Amino acid sequence: MNEINSDEIALRRKACKLFDKGVRVTHILKLIPRSRSWLYKWKQRFAAEGFAALDSLDKAPRHSPHEYPHKVVALVRRIRHRLQRGSVGLVGARSIRRELKQRHALKRVPGLTSINRWLKEAGLVATAVAEPEKIYYPAPQLNPAVVFHACDWTQRYLTGGEKVFAFHTVDLHTHALWQTVGRDKTTATVRTHALGVWQELGLPGFPATGQRCRLHWLGQKEPCFWLFRAAVFVLRD
């Protein structure tokens, strides 16, 4: 019995046994929650092949109309071996397919996907293992006790066309993030963001910003240090 579908097969067996005993169809359907067509289908299979026919049949096609003969697969692999022995030249699926076309030996030339699959099955092509994408984090050579923040901003357009500014600051040691969204990038908006950062992530001993921040946030050459002094004054209060 197919263990994966054991409950279903048990119902088929029960239905066929009831049929053999002469139980009416209407009564069988009261005992087994299935349709009349289901019942007659399995009754016919049981009558033809017995209990073995009640197991789930393999739904895979018995024959694939697009399957290539073994001699075609062997030919592809032989061409690959010969190309590899050459001192120069390409050995990939495209080169193999090009040679098959030039030979005019096959009525139907296999595609690149089939050729690559046959080469992999024969161990002639190594499956590339994708390396996990590395996430870049700045790695300042500072004492871990020093709080080092990097901050920047980006502008985005919401659905409907409204423009907003997202300010984000990252602690380069812990990777903790603080982000706020404002309608502008004025001094007041930036000050609010900076004070929130330093209240939650700590006062930075070494703040850093991008060039765009210095030019547009405050219009000063050293806005971070100006904000730092302002934050110290506010936090003291």
mmCIF file with all atom_site columns, N, CA, C and O in Angstrom, residues 97-129:
data_model
loop_
_atom_site.group_PDB
_atom_site.id
_atom_site.type_symbol
_atom_site.label_atom_id
_atom_site.label_alt_id
_atom_site.label_comp_id
_atom_site.label_asym_id
_atom_site.label_entity_id
_atom_site.label_seq_id
_atom_site.pdbx_PDB_ins_code
_atom_site.Cartn_x
_atom_site.Cartn_y
_atom_site.Cartn_z
_atom_site.occupancy
_atom_site.B_iso_or_equiv
_atom_site.pdbx_formal_charge
_atom_site.auth_seq_id
_atom_site.auth_comp_id
_atom_site.auth_asym_id
_atom_site.auth_atom_id
_atom_site.pdbx_PDB_model_num
ATOM 1   N N  . ARG A 1 97  ? 26.753 22.991 -29.475 1.00 0.00 ? 97  ARG A N  1
ATOM 2   C CA . ARG A 1 97  ? 25.553 23.102 -30.309 1.00 0.00 ? 97  ARG A CA 1
ATOM 3   C C  . ARG A 1 97  ? 25.894 23.604 -31.708 1.00 0.00 ? 97  ARG A C  1
ATOM 4   O O  . ARG A 1 97  ? 25.317 23.152 -32.704 1.00 0.00 ? 97  ARG A O  1
ATOM 5   N N  . ARG A 1 98  ? 26.859 24.524 -31.786 1.00 0.00 ? 98  ARG A N  1
ATOM 6   C CA . ARG A 1 98  ? 27.277 25.027 -33.093 1.00 0.00 ? 98  ARG A CA 1
ATOM 7   C C  . ARG A 1 98  ? 27.867 23.908 -33.941 1.00 0.00 ? 98  ARG A C  1
ATOM 8   O O  . ARG A 1 98  ? 27.589 23.791 -35.139 1.00 0.00 ? 98  ARG A O  1
ATOM 9   N N  . GLU A 1 99  ? 28.662 23.039 -33.312 1.00 0.00 ? 99  GLU A N  1
ATOM 10  C CA . GLU A 1 99  ? 29.257 21.929 -34.060 1.00 0.00 ? 99  GLU A CA 1
ATOM 11  C C  . GLU A 1 99  ? 28.200 20.926 -34.503 1.00 0.00 ? 99  GLU A C  1
ATOM 12  O O  . GLU A 1 99  ? 28.270 20.377 -35.606 1.00 0.00 ? 99  GLU A O  1
ATOM 13  N N  . LEU A 1 100 ? 27.206 20.676 -33.658 1.00 0.00 ? 100 LEU A N  1
ATOM 14  C CA . LEU A 1 100 ? 26.127 19.766 -34.044 1.00 0.00 ? 100 LEU A CA 1
ATOM 15  C C  . LEU A 1 100 ? 25.374 20.295 -35.266 1.00 0.00 ? 100 LEU A C  1
ATOM 16  O O  . LEU A 1 100 ? 24.976 19.526 -36.152 1.00 0.00 ? 100 LEU A O  1
ATOM 17  N N  . LYS A 1 101 ? 25.174 21.607 -35.313 1.00 0.00 ? 101 LYS A N  1
ATOM 18  C CA . LYS A 1 101 ? 24.503 22.195 -36.472 1.00 0.00 ? 101 LYS A CA 1
ATOM 19  C C  . LYS A 1 101 ? 25.353 22.062 -37.728 1.00 0.00 ? 101 LYS A C  1
ATOM 20  O O  . LYS A 1 101 ? 24.843 21.780 -38.820 1.00 0.00 ? 101 LYS A O  1
ATOM 21  N N  . GLN A 1 102 ? 26.655 22.262 -37.583 1.00 0.00 ? 102 GLN A N  1
ATOM 22  C CA . GLN A 1 102 ? 27.545 22.189 -38.737 1.00 0.00 ? 102 GLN A CA 1
ATOM 23  C C  . GLN A 1 102 ? 27.640 20.774 -39.289 1.00 0.00 ? 102 GLN A C  1
ATOM 24  O O  . GLN A 1 102 ? 27.818 20.576 -40.491 1.00 0.00 ? 102 GLN A O  1
ATOM 25  N N  . ARG A 1 103 ? 27.512 19.783 -38.441 1.00 0.00 ? 103 ARG A N  1
ATOM 26  C CA . ARG A 1 103 ? 27.599 18.388 -38.881 1.00 0.00 ? 103 ARG A CA 1
ATOM 27  C C  . ARG A 1 103 ? 26.351 17.945 -39.642 1.00 0.00 ? 103 ARG A C  1
ATOM 28  O O  . ARG A 1 103 ? 26.412 17.009 -40.445 1.00 0.00 ? 103 ARG A O  1
ATOM 29  N N  . HIS A 1 104 ? 25.213 18.558 -39.367 1.00 0.00 ? 104 HIS A N  1
ATOM 30  C CA . HIS A 1 104 ? 23.932 18.160 -39.967 1.00 0.00 ? 104 HIS A CA 1
ATOM 31  C C  . HIS A 1 104 ? 23.631 16.686 -39.695 1.00 0.00 ? 104 HIS A C  1
ATOM 32  O O  . HIS A 1 104 ? 23.029 15.991 -40.519 1.00 0.00 ? 104 HIS A O  1
ATOM 33  N N  . ALA A 1 105 ? 24.072 16.208 -38.528 1.00 0.00 ? 105 ALA A N  1
ATOM 34  C CA . ALA A 1 105 ? 23.882 14.792 -38.207 1.00 0.00 ? 105 ALA A CA 1
ATOM 35  C C  . ALA A 1 105 ? 22.567 14.537 -37.489 1.00 0.00 ? 105 ALA A C  1
ATOM 36  O O  . ALA A 1 105 ? 22.117 13.388 -37.419 1.00 0.00 ? 105 ALA A O  1
ATOM 37  N N  . LEU A 1 106 ? 21.950 15.586 -36.956 1.00 0.00 ? 106 LEU A N  1
ATOM 38  C CA . LEU A 1 106 ? 20.724 15.420 -36.188 1.00 0.00 ? 106 LEU A CA 1
ATOM 39  C C  . LEU A 1 106 ? 19.588 16.206 -36.828 1.00 0.00 ? 106 LEU A C  1
ATOM 40  O O  . LEU A 1 106 ? 19.776 17.336 -37.284 1.00 0.00 ? 106 LEU A O  1
ATOM 41  N N  . LYS A 1 107 ? 18.415 15.603 -36.848 1.00 0.00 ? 107 LYS A N  1
ATOM 42  C CA . LYS A 1 107 ? 17.251 16.313 -37.368 1.00 0.00 ? 107 LYS A CA 1
ATOM 43  C C  . LYS A 1 107 ? 16.809 17.410 -36.401 1.00 0.00 ? 107 LYS A C  1
ATOM 44  O O  . LYS A 1 107 ? 16.324 18.450 -36.818 1.00 0.00 ? 107 LYS A O  1
ATOM 45  N N  . ARG A 1 108 ? 16.982 17.132 -35.127 1.00 0.00 ? 108 ARG A N  1
ATOM 46  C CA . ARG A 1 108 ? 16.582 18.101 -34.106 1.00 0.00 ? 108 ARG A CA 1
ATOM 47  C C  . ARG A 1 108 ? 17.765 18.330 -33.172 1.00 0.00 ? 108 ARG A C  1
ATOM 48  O O  . ARG A 1 108 ? 18.131 17.456 -32.392 1.00 0.00 ? 108 ARG A O  1
ATOM 49  N N  . VAL A 1 109 ? 18.358 19.507 -33.257 1.00 0.00 ? 109 VAL A N  1
ATOM 50  C CA . VAL A 1 109 ? 19.535 19.827 -32.445 1.00 0.00 ? 109 VAL A CA 1
ATOM 51  C C  . VAL A 1 109 ? 19.074 20.199 -31.037 1.00 0.00 ? 109 VAL A C  1
ATOM 52  O O  . VAL A 1 109 ? 18.191 21.049 -30.876 1.00 0.00 ? 109 VAL A O  1
ATOM 53  N N  . PRO A 1 110 ? 19.636 19.585 -30.009 1.00 0.00 ? 110 PRO A N  1
ATOM 54  C CA . PRO A 1 110 ? 19.215 19.897 -28.634 1.00 0.00 ? 110 PRO A CA 1
ATOM 55  C C  . PRO A 1 110 ? 19.548 21.332 -28.258 1.00 0.00 ? 110 PRO A C  1
ATOM 56  O O  . PRO A 1 110 ? 20.485 21.937 -28.777 1.00 0.00 ? 110 PRO A O  1
ATOM 57  N N  . GLY A 1 111 ? 18.772 21.865 -27.324 1.00 0.00 ? 111 GLY A N  1
ATOM 58  C CA . GLY A 1 111 ? 18.983 23.231 -26.865 1.00 0.00 ? 111 GLY A CA 1
ATOM 59  C C  . GLY A 1 111 ? 20.096 23.319 -25.837 1.00 0.00 ? 111 GLY A C  1
ATOM 60  O O  . GLY A 1 111 ? 20.640 22.314 -25.364 1.00 0.00 ? 111 GLY A O  1
ATOM 61  N N  . LEU A 1 112 ? 20.427 24.549 -25.481 1.00 0.00 ? 112 LEU A N  1
ATOM 62  C CA . LEU A 1 112 ? 21.520 24.781 -24.533 1.00 0.00 ? 112 LEU A CA 1
ATOM 63  C C  . LEU A 1 112 ? 21.208 24.205 -23.156 1.00 0.00 ? 112 LEU A C  1
ATOM 64  O O  . LEU A 1 112 ? 22.095 23.676 -22.480 1.00 0.00 ? 112 LEU A O  1
ATOM 65  N N  . THR A 1 113 ? 19.939 24.289 -22.741 1.00 0.00 ? 113 THR A N  1
ATOM 66  C CA . THR A 1 113 ? 19.566 23.762 -21.427 1.00 0.00 ? 113 THR A CA 1
ATOM 67  C C  . THR A 1 113 ? 19.786 22.260 -21.353 1.00 0.00 ? 113 THR A C  1
ATOM 68  O O  . THR A 1 113 ? 20.326 21.739 -20.371 1.00 0.00 ? 113 THR A O  1
ATOM 69  N N  . SER A 1 114 ? 19.385 21.541 -22.404 1.00 0.00 ? 114 SER A N  1
ATOM 70  C CA . SER A 1 114 ? 19.569 20.085 -22.425 1.00 0.00 ? 114 SER A CA 1
ATOM 71  C C  . SER A 1 114 ? 21.047 19.721 -22.436 1.00 0.00 ? 114 SER A C  1
ATOM 72  O O  . SER A 1 114 ? 21.484 18.817 -21.710 1.00 0.00 ? 114 SER A O  1
ATOM 73  N N  . ILE A 1 115 ? 21.824 20.422 -23.249 1.00 0.00 ? 115 ILE A N  1
ATOM 74  C CA . ILE A 1 115 ? 23.258 20.125 -23.332 1.00 0.00 ? 115 ILE A CA 1
ATOM 75  C C  . ILE A 1 115 ? 23.928 20.349 -21.984 1.00 0.00 ? 115 ILE A C  1
ATOM 76  O O  . ILE A 1 115 ? 24.717 19.514 -21.512 1.00 0.00 ? 115 ILE A O  1
ATOM 77  N N  . ASN A 1 116 ? 23.618 21.460 -21.348 1.00 0.00 ? 116 ASN A N  1
ATOM 78  C CA . ASN A 1 116 ? 24.218 21.737 -20.036 1.00 0.00 ? 116 ASN A CA 1
ATOM 79  C C  . ASN A 1 116 ? 23.809 20.685 -19.007 1.00 0.00 ? 116 ASN A C  1
ATOM 80  O O  . ASN A 1 116 ? 24.615 20.287 -18.163 1.00 0.00 ? 116 ASN A O  1
ATOM 81  N N  . ARG A 1 117 ? 22.553 20.237 -19.064 1.00 0.00 ? 117 ARG A N  1
ATOM 82  C CA . ARG A 1 117 ? 22.097 19.220 -18.110 1.00 0.00 ? 117 ARG A CA 1
ATOM 83  C C  . ARG A 1 117 ? 22.853 17.914 -18.305 1.00 0.00 ? 117 ARG A C  1
ATOM 84  O O  . ARG A 1 117 ? 23.279 17.276 -17.334 1.00 0.00 ? 117 ARG A O  1
ATOM 85  N N  . TRP A 1 118 ? 23.052 17.511 -19.559 1.00 0.00 ? 118 TRP A N  1
ATOM 86  C CA . TRP A 1 118 ? 23.777 16.266 -19.823 1.00 0.00 ? 118 TRP A CA 1
ATOM 87  C C  . TRP A 1 118 ? 25.232 16.375 -19.377 1.00 0.00 ? 118 TRP A C  1
ATOM 88  O O  . TRP A 1 118 ? 25.801 15.415 -18.855 1.00 0.00 ? 118 TRP A O  1
ATOM 89  N N  . LEU A 1 119 ? 25.831 17.531 -19.577 1.00 0.00 ? 119 LEU A N  1
ATOM 90  C CA . LEU A 1 119 ? 27.222 17.715 -19.157 1.00 0.00 ? 119 LEU A CA 1
ATOM 91  C C  . LEU A 1 119 ? 27.343 17.679 -17.634 1.00 0.00 ? 119 LEU A C  1
ATOM 92  O O  . LEU A 1 119 ? 28.289 17.108 -17.086 1.00 0.00 ? 119 LEU A O  1
ATOM 93  N N  . LYS A 1 120 ? 26.369 18.269 -16.939 1.00 0.00 ? 120 LYS A N  1
ATOM 94  C CA . LYS A 1 120 ? 26.395 18.250 -15.476 1.00 0.00 ? 120 LYS A CA 1
ATOM 95  C C  . LYS A 1 120 ? 26.193 16.840 -14.943 1.00 0.00 ? 120 LYS A C  1
ATOM 96  O O  . LYS A 1 120 ? 26.843 16.428 -13.976 1.00 0.00 ? 120 LYS A O  1
ATOM 97  N N  . GLU A 1 121 ? 25.290 16.087 -15.570 1.00 0.00 ? 121 GLU A N  1
ATOM 98  C CA . GLU A 1 121 ? 25.045 14.715 -15.124 1.00 0.00 ? 121 GLU A CA 1
ATOM 99  C C  . GLU A 1 121 ? 26.289 13.851 -15.286 1.00 0.00 ? 121 GLU A C  1
ATOM 100 O O  . GLU A 1 121 ? 26.497 12.905 -14.520 1.00 0.00 ? 121 GLU A O  1
ATOM 101 N N  . ALA A 1 122 ? 27.116 14.173 -16.289 1.00 0.00 ? 122 ALA A N  1
ATOM 102 C CA . ALA A 1 122 ? 28.346 13.418 -16.516 1.00 0.00 ? 122 ALA A CA 1
ATOM 103 C C  . ALA A 1 122 ? 29.520 13.967 -15.712 1.00 0.00 ? 122 ALA A C  1
ATOM 104 O O  . ALA A 1 122 ? 30.634 13.443 -15.804 1.00 0.00 ? 122 ALA A O  1
ATOM 105 N N  . GLY A 1 123 ? 29.283 15.019 -14.932 1.00 0.00 ? 123 GLY A N  1
ATOM 106 C CA . GLY A 1 123 ? 30.356 15.605 -14.134 1.00 0.00 ? 123 GLY A CA 1
ATOM 107 C C  . GLY A 1 123 ? 31.335 16.426 -14.945 1.00 0.00 ? 123 GLY A C  1
ATOM 108 O O  . GLY A 1 123 ? 32.457 16.683 -14.492 1.00 0.00 ? 123 GLY A O  1
ATOM 109 N N  . LEU A 1 124 ? 30.926 16.856 -16.134 1.00 0.00 ? 124 LEU A N  1
ATOM 110 C CA . LEU A 1 124 ? 31.822 17.630 -16.990 1.00 0.00 ? 124 LEU A CA 1
ATOM 111 C C  . LEU A 1 124 ? 31.695 19.130 -16.755 1.00 0.00 ? 124 LEU A C  1
ATOM 112 O O  . LEU A 1 124 ? 32.515 19.905 -17.237 1.00 0.00 ? 124 LEU A O  1
ATOM 113 N N  . VAL A 1 125 ? 30.652 19.528 -16.044 1.00 0.00 ? 125 VAL A N  1
ATOM 114 C CA . VAL A 1 125 ? 30.445 20.940 -15.725 1.00 0.00 ? 125 VAL A CA 1
ATOM 115 C C  . VAL A 1 125 ? 30.193 21.043 -14.232 1.00 0.00 ? 125 VAL A C  1
ATOM 116 O O  . VAL A 1 125 ? 29.318 20.348 -13.704 1.00 0.00 ? 125 VAL A O  1
ATOM 117 N N  . ALA A 1 126 ? 30.956 21.872 -13.584 1.00 0.00 ? 126 ALA A N  1
ATOM 118 C CA . ALA A 1 126 ? 30.777 22.067 -12.144 1.00 0.00 ? 126 ALA A CA 1
ATOM 119 C C  . ALA A 1 126 ? 29.648 23.055 -11.906 1.00 0.00 ? 126 ALA A C  1
ATOM 120 O O  . ALA A 1 126 ? 29.548 24.079 -12.584 1.00 0.00 ? 126 ALA A O  1
ATOM 121 N N  . THR A 1 127 ? 28.783 22.721 -10.971 1.00 0.00 ? 127 THR A N  1
ATOM 122 C CA . THR A 1 127 ? 27.689 23.620 -10.614 1.00 0.00 ? 127 THR A CA 1
ATOM 123 C C  . THR A 1 127 ? 28.231 24.730 -9.733  1.00 0.00 ? 127 THR A C  1
ATOM 124 O O  . THR A 1 127 ? 28.794 24.470 -8.668  1.00 0.00 ? 127 THR A O  1
ATOM 125 N N  . ALA A 1 128 ? 28.076 25.944 -10.203 1.00 0.00 ? 128 ALA A N  1
ATOM 126 C CA . ALA A 1 128 ? 28.605 27.085 -9.453  1.00 0.00 ? 128 ALA A CA 1
ATOM 127 C C  . ALA A 1 128 ? 27.788 27.307 -8.186  1.00 0.00 ? 128 ALA A C  1
ATOM 128 O O  . ALA A 1 128 ? 26.559 27.283 -8.212  1.00 0.00 ? 128 ALA A O  1
ATOM 129 N N  . VAL A 1 129 ? 28.486 27.478 -7.089  1.00 0.00 ? 129 VAL A N  1
ATOM 130 C CA . VAL A 1 129 ? 27.836 27.760 -5.812  1.00 0.00 ? 129 VAL A CA 1
ATOM 131 C C  . VAL A 1 129 ? 27.877 29.265 -5.581  1.00 0.00 ? 129 VAL A C  1
ATOM 132 O O  . VAL A 1 129 ? 28.949 29.864 -5.497  1.00 0.00 ? 129 VAL A O  1
#
